[in-house]
PDB file of C-alpha atoms and ligand atoms in Angstrom:
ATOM      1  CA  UNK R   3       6.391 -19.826 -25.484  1.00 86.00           C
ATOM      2  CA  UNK R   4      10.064 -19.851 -25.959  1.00 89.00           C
ATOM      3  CA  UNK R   5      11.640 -22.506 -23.365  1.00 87.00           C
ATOM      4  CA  UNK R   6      14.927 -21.526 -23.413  1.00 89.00           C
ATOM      5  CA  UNK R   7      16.270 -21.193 -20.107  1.00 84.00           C
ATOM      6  CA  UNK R   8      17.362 -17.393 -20.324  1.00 87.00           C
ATOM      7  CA  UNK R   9      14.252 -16.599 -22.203  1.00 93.00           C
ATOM      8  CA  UNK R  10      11.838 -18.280 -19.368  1.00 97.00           C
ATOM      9  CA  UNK R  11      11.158 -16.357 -16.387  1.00 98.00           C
ATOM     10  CA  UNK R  12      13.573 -17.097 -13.427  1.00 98.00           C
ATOM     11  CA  UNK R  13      10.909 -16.317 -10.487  1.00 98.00           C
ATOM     12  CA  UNK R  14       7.504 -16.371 -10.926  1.00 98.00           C
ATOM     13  CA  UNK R  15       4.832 -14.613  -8.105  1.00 98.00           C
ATOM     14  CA  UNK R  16       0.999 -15.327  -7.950  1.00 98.00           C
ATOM     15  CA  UNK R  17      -1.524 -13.743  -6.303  1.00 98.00           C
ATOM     16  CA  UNK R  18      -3.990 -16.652  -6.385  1.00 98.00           C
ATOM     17  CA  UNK R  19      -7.255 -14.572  -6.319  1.00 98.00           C
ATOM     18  CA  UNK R  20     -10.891 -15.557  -7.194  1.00 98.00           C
ATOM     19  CA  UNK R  21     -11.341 -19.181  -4.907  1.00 98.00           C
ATOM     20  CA  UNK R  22     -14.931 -16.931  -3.388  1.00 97.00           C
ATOM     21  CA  UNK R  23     -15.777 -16.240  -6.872  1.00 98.00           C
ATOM     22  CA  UNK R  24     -15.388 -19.396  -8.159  1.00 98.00           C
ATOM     23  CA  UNK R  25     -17.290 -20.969  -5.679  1.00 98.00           C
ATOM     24  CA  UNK R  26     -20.208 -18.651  -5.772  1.00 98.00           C
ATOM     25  CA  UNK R  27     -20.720 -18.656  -9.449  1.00 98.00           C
ATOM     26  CA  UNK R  28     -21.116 -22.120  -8.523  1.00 98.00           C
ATOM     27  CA  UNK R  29     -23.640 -22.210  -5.434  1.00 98.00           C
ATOM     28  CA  UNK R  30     -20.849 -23.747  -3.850  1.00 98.00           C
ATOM     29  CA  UNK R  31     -19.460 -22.702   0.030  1.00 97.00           C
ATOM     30  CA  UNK R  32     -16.215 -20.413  -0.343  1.00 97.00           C
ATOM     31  CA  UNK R  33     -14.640 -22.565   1.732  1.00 96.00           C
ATOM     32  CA  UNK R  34     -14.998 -25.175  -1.067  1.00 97.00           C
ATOM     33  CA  UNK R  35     -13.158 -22.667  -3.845  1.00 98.00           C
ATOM     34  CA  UNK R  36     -10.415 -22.563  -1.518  1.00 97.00           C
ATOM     35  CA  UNK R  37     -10.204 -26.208  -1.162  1.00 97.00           C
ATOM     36  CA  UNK R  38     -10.207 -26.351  -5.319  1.00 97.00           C
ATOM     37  CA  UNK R  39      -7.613 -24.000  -4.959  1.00 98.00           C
ATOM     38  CA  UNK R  40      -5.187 -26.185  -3.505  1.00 97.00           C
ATOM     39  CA  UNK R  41      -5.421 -28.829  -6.541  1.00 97.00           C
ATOM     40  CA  UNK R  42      -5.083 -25.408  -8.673  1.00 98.00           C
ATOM     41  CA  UNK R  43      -1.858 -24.590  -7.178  1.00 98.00           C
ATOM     42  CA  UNK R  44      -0.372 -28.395  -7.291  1.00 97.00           C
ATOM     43  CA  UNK R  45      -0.991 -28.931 -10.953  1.00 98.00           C
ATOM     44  CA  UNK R  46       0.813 -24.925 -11.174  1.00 98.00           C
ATOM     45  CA  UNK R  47       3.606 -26.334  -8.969  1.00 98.00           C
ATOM     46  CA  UNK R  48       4.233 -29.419 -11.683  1.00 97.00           C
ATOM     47  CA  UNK R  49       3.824 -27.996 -14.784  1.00 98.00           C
ATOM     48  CA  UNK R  50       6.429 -24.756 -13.401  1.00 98.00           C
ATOM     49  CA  UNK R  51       8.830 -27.703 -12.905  1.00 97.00           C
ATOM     50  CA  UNK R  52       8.192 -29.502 -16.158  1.00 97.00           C
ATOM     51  CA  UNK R  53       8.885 -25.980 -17.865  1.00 97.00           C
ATOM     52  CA  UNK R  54      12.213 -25.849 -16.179  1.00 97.00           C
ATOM     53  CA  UNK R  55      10.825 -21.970 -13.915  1.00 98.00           C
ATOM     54  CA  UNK R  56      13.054 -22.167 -10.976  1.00 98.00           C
ATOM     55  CA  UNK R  57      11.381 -20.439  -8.108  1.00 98.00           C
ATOM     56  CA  UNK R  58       7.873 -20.197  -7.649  1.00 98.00           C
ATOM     57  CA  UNK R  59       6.493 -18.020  -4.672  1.00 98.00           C
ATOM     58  CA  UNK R  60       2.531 -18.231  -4.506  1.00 98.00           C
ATOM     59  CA  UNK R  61       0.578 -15.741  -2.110  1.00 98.00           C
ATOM     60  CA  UNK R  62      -2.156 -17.598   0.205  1.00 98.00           C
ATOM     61  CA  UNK R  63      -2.655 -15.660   3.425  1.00 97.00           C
ATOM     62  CA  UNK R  64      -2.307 -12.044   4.109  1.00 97.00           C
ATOM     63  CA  UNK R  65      -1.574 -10.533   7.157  1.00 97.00           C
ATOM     64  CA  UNK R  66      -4.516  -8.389   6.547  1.00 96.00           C
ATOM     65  CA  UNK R  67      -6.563 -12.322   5.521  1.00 96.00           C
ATOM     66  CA  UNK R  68      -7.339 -12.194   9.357  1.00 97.00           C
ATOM     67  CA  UNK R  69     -10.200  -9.553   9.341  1.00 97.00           C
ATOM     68  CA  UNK R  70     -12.426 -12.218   6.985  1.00 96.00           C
ATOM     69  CA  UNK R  71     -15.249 -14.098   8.988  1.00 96.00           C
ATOM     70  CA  UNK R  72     -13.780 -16.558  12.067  1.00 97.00           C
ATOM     71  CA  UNK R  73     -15.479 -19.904  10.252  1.00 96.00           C
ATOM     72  CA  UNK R  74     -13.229 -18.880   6.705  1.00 96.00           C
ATOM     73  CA  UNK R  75     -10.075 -17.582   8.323  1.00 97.00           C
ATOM     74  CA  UNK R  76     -10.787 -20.931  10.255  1.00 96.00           C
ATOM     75  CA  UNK R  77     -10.691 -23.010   6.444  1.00 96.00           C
ATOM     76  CA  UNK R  78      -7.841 -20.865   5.408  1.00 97.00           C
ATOM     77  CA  UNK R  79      -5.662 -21.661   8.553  1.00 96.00           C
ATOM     78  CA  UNK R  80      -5.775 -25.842   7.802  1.00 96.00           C
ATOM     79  CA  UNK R  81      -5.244 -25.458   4.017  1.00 96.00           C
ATOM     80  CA  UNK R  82      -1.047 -25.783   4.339  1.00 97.00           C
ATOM     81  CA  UNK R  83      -2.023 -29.218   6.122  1.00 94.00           C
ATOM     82  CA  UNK R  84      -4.235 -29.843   3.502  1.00 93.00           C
ATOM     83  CA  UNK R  85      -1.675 -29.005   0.744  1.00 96.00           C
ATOM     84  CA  UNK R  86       1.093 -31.403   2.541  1.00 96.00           C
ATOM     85  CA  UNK R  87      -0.952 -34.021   2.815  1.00 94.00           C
ATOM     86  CA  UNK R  88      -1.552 -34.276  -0.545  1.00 94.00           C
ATOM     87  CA  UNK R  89       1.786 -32.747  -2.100  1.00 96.00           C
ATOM     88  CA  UNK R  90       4.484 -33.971   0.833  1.00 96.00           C
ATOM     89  CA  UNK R  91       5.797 -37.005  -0.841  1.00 96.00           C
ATOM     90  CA  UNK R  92       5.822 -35.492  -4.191  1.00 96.00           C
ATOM     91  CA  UNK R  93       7.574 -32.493  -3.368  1.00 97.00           C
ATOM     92  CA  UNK R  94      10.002 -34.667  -1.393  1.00 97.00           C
ATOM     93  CA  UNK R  95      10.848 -37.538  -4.240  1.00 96.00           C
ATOM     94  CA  UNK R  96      10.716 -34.777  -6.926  1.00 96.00           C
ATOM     95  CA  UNK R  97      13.405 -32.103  -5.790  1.00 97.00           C
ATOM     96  CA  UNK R  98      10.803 -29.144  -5.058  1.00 98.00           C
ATOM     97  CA  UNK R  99      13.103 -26.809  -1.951  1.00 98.00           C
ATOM     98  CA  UNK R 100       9.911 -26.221  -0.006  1.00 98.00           C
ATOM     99  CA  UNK R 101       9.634 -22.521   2.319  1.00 98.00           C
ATOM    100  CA  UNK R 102       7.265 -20.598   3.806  1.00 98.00           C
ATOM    101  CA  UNK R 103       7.211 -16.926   4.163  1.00 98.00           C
ATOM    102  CA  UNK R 104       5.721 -14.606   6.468  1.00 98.00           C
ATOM    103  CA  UNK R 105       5.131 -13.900  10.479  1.00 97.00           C
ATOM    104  CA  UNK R 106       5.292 -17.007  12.528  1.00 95.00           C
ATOM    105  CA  UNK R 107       3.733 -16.100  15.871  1.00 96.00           C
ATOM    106  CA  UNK R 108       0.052 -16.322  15.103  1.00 96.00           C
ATOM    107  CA  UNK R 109       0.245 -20.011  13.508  1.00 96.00           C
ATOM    108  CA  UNK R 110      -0.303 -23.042  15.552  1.00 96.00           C
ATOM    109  CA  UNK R 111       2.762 -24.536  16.867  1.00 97.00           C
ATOM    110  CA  UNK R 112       1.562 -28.144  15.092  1.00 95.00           C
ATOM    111  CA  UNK R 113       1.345 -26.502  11.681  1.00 96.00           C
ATOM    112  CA  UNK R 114       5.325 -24.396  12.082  1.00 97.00           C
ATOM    113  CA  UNK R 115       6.519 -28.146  13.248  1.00 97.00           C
ATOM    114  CA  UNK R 116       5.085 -29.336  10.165  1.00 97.00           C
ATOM    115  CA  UNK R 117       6.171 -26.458   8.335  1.00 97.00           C
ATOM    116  CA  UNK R 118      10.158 -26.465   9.840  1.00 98.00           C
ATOM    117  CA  UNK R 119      10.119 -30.353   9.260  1.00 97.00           C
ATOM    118  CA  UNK R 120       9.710 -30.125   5.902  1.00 97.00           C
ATOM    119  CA  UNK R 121      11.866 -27.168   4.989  1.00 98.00           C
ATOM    120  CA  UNK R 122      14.776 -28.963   6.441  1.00 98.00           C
ATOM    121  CA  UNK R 123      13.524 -32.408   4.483  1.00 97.00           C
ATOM    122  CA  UNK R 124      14.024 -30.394   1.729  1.00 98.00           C
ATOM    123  CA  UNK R 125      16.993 -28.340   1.309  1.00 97.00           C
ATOM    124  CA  UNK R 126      19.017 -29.897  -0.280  1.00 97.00           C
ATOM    125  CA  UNK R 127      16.510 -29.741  -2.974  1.00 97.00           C
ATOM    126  CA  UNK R 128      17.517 -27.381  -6.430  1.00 94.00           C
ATOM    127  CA  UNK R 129      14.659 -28.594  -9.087  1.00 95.00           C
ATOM    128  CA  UNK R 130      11.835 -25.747  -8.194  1.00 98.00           C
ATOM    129  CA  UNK R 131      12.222 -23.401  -5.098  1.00 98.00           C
ATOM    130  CA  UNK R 132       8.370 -23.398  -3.931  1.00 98.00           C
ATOM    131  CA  UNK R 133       7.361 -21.024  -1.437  1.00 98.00           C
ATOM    132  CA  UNK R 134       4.360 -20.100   0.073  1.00 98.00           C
ATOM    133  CA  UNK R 135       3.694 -16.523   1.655  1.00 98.00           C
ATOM    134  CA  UNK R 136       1.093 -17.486   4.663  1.00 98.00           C
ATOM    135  CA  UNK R 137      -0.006 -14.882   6.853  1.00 98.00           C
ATOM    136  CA  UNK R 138       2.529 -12.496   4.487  1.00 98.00           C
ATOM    137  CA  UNK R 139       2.696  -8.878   3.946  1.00 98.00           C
ATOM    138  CA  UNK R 140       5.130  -6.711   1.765  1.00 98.00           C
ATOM    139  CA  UNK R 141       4.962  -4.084   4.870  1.00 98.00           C
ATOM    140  CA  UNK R 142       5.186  -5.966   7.159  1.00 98.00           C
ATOM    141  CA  UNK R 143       8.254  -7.798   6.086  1.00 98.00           C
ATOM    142  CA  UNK R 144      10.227  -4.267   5.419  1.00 98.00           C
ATOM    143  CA  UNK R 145       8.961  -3.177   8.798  1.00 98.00           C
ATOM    144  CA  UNK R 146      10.388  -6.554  10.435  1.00 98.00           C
ATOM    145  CA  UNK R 147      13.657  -6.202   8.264  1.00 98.00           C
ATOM    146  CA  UNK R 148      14.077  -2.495   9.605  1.00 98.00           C
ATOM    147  CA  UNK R 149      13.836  -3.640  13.270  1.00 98.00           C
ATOM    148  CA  UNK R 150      16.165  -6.361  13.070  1.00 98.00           C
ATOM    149  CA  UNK R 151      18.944  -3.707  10.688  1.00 98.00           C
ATOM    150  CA  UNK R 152      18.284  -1.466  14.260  1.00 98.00           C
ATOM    151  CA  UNK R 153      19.454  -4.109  16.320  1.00 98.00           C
ATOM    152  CA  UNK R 154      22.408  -5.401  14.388  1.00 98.00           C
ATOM    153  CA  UNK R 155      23.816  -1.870  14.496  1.00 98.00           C
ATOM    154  CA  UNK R 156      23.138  -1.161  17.851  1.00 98.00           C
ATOM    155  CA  UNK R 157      25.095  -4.635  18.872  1.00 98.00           C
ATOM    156  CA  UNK R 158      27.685  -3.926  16.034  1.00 98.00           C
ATOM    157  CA  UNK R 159      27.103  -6.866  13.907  1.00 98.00           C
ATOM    158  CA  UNK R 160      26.394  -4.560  11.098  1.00 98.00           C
ATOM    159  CA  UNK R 161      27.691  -0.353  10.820  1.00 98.00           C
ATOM    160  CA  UNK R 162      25.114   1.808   9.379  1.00 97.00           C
ATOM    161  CA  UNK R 163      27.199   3.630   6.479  1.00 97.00           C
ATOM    162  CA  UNK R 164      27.411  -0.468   5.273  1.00 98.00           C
ATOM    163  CA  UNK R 165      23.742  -0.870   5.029  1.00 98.00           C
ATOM    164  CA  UNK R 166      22.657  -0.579   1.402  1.00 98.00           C
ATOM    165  CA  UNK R 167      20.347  -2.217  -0.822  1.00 98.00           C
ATOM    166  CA  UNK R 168      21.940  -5.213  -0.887  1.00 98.00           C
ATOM    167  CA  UNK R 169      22.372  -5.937   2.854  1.00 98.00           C
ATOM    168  CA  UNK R 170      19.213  -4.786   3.214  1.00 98.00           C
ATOM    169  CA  UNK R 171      17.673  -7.652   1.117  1.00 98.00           C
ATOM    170  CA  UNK R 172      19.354 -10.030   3.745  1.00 98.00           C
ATOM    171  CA  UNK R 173      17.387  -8.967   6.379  1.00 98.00           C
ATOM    172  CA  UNK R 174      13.814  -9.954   4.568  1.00 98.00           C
ATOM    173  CA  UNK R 175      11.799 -12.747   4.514  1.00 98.00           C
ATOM    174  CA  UNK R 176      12.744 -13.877   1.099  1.00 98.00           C
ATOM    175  CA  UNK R 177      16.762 -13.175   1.558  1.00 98.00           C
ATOM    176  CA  UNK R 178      17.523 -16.253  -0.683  1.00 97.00           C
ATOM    177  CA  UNK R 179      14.905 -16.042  -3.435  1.00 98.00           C
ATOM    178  CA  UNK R 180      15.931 -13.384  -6.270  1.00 98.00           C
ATOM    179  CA  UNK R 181      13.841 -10.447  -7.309  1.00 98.00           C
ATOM    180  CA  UNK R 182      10.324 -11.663  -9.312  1.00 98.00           C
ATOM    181  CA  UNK R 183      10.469 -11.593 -12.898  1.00 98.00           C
ATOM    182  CA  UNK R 184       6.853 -12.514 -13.424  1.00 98.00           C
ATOM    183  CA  UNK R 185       3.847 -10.998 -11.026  1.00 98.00           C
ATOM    184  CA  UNK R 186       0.427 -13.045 -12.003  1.00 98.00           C
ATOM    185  CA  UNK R 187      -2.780 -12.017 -10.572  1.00 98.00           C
ATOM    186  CA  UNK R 188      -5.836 -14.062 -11.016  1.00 98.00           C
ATOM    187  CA  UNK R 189      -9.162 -13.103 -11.152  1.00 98.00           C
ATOM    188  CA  UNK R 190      -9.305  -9.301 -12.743  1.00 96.00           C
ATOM    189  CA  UNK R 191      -8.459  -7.278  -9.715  1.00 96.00           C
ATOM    190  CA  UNK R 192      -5.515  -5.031 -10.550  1.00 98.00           C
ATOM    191  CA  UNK R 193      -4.004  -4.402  -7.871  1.00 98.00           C
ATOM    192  CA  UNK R 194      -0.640  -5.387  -5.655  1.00 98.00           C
ATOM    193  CA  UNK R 195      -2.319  -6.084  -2.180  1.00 97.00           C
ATOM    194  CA  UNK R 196       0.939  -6.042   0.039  1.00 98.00           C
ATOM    195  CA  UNK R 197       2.385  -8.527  -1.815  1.00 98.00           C
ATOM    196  CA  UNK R 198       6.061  -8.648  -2.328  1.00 98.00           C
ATOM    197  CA  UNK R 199       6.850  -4.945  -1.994  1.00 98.00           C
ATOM    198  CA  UNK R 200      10.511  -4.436  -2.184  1.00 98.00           C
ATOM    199  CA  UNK R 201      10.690  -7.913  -4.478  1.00 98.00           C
ATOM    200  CA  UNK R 202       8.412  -6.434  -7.357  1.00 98.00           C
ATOM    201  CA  UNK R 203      10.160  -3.568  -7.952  1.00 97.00           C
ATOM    202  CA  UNK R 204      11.245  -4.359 -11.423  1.00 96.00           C
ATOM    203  CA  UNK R 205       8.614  -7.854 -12.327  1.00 98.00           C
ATOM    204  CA  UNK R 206       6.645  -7.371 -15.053  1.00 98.00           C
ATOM    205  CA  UNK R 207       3.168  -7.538 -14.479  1.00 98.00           C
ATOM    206  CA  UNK R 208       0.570  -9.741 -15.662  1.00 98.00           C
ATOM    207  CA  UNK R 209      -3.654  -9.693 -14.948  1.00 98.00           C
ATOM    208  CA  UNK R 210      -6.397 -12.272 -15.941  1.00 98.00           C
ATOM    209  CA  UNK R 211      -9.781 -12.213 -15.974  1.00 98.00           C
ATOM    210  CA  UNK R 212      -9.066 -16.058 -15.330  1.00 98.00           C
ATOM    211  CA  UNK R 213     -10.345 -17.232 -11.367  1.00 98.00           C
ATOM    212  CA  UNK R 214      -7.614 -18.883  -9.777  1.00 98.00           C
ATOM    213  CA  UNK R 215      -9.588 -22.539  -9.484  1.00 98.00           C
ATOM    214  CA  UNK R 216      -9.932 -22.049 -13.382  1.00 98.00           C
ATOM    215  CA  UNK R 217      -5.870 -21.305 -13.773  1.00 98.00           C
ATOM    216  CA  UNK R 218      -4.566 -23.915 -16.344  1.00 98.00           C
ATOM    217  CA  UNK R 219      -1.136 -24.817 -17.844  1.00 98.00           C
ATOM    218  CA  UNK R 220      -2.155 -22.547 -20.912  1.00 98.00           C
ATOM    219  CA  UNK R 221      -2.991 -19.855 -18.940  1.00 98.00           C
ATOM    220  CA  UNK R 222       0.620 -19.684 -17.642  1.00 98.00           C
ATOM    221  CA  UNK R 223       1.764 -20.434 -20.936  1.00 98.00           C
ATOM    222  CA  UNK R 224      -0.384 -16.914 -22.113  1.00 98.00           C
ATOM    223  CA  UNK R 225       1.299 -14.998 -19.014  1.00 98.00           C
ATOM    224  CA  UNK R 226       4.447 -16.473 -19.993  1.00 98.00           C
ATOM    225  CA  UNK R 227       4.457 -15.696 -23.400  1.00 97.00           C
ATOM    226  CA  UNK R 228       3.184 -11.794 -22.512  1.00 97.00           C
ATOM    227  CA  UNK R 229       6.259 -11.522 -20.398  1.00 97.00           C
ATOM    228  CA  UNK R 230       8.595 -12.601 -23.152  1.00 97.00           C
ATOM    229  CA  UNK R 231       7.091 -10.029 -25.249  1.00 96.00           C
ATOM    230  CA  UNK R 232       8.339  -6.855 -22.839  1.00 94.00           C
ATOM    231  CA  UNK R 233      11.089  -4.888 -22.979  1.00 89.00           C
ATOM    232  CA  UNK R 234      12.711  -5.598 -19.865  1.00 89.00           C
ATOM    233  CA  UNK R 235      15.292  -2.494 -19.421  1.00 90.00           C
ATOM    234  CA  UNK R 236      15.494  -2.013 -15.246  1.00 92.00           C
ATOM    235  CA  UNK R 237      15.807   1.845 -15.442  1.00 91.00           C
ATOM    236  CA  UNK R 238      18.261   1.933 -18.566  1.00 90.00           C
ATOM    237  CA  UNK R 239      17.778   2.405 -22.074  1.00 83.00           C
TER     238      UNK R 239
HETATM  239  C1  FPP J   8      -8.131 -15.181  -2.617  1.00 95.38           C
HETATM  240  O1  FPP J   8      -9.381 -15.513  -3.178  1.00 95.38           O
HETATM  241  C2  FPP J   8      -7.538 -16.391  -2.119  1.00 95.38           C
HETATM  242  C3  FPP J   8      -7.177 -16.635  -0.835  1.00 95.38           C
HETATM  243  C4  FPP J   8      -7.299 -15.655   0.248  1.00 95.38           C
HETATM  244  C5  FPP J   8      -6.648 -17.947  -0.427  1.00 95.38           C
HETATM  245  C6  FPP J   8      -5.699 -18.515  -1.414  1.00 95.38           C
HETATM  246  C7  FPP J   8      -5.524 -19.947  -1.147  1.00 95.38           C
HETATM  247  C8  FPP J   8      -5.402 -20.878  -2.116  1.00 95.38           C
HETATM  248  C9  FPP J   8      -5.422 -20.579  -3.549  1.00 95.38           C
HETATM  249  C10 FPP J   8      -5.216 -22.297  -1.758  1.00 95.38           C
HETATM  250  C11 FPP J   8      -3.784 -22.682  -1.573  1.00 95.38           C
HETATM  251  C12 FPP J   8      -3.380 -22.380  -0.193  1.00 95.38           C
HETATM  252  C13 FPP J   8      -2.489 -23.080   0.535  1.00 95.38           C
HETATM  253  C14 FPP J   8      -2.233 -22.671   1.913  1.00 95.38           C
HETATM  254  C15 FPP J   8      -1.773 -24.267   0.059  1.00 95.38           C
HETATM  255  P1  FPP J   8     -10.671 -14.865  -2.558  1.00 95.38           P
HETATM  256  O2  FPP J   8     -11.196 -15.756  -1.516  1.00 95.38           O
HETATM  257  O3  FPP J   8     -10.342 -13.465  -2.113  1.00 95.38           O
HETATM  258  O4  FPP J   8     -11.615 -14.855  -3.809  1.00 95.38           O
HETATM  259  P2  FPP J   8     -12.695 -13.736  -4.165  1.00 95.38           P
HETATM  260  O5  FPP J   8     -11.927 -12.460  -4.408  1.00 95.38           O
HETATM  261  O6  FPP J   8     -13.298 -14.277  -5.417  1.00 95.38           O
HETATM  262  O7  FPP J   8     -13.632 -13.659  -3.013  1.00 95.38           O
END
């Protein structure tokens, strides 16, 4: 892996798939893959930072997440608390610029006060941009974006024959992250699953067979090194 700062990718995305599979390969609850999980994405959060990547944007709830049994959607819904608990301080003393992504009105007013707190703790931070996409879809986000362009026009803020690709990044979730450079997916399924629509337009992507409680530092390094292999030309020549 070549560390040089141009070389490395700017933004990495992961699709953190495989906690169920994990588990069960184990004879362990689901729940308890997810909870693994959580330590998974930590040690991913570190070793990003030690490698000098300077946004990370991990996928753990989907908007379409809700349709899994009551007693795991349940699990899934206190796994931010469980993840602040643990990484809170860290992410505090060690410059990680923490955000969350996604619809806000079906989470408990407890976890967005937990959630708001700490993005404002932290943004003043500029070592890693973490974010989390929790109860997150790609469609949904262009949907939301689309409503609030319809408003802005219709109250003047913005005219119509100004709205281009550009302004129309503003208006979604992830307005101050850049485009992905590097789309991971864990776990063999090959497939996008309404992740990051508009922002994956140009990553490179990269599949494992690897479940996401099994991730480790050399397994980025491999996805890493892949990525620095392609011929990134954006539509040119
Ligand atoms: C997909 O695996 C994973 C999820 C739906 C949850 C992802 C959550 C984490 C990795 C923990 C970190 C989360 C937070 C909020 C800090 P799956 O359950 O679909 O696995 P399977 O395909 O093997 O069944």
């Amino acid at each position: 892996m070549d560390n040089t700062k141009d070389k490395l990718p700017k933004h990495i995305a992961i699709i953190m798939d495989g906690n169920g599979t994990w588990a069960k390969k184990r004879g362990l609850s689901r729940n308890l893959g997810h909870r693994k999980g959580v330590q998974t994405l930590i040690n991913t959060i570190k070793y990003c930072q030690q490698i000098g990547i300077e946004y990370l944007t991990v996928f753990a709830f989907s908007t379409e997440n809700w349709s899994r049994p009551k007693e795991e959607v349940d699990y899934l819904m206190k796994l931010p608390e469980q993840f602040l608990e643990t990484y809170r301080k860290t992410m505090c003393d060690n410059g990680v610029r923490f955000r969350v992504i996604g619809r806000k009105d079906n989470l408990k007013a407890d976890l967005l006060k937990k959630i708001k707190e700490l993005e404002i703790e932290t943004e003043e931070n500029n070592n890693i941009h973490f974010t989390l996409a929790f109860d997150y879809g790609g469609k949904d986000e262009i949907v939301n974006a689309a409503k609030k362009i319809a408003i802005d026009v219709k109250e003047n803020k913005i005219k119509l024959e100004d709205l281009d690709e550009n302004l129309f990044y503003h208006y979604l979730y992830t307005k101050d992250l850049p485009m992905v450079d590097l789309l991971i997916r864990t776990s063999n399924q090959i497939r996008i699953s309404n992740f990051m629509l508009w922002q994956i337009a140009y990553s490179e992507l990269y599949f494992t067979d690897t479940l996401w409680p099994d991730f480790r530092r050399r397994d980025l390094d491999k996805a890493i090194d892949e990525y620095q292999k392609r011929n990134r030309r954006f539509g040119g020549l």
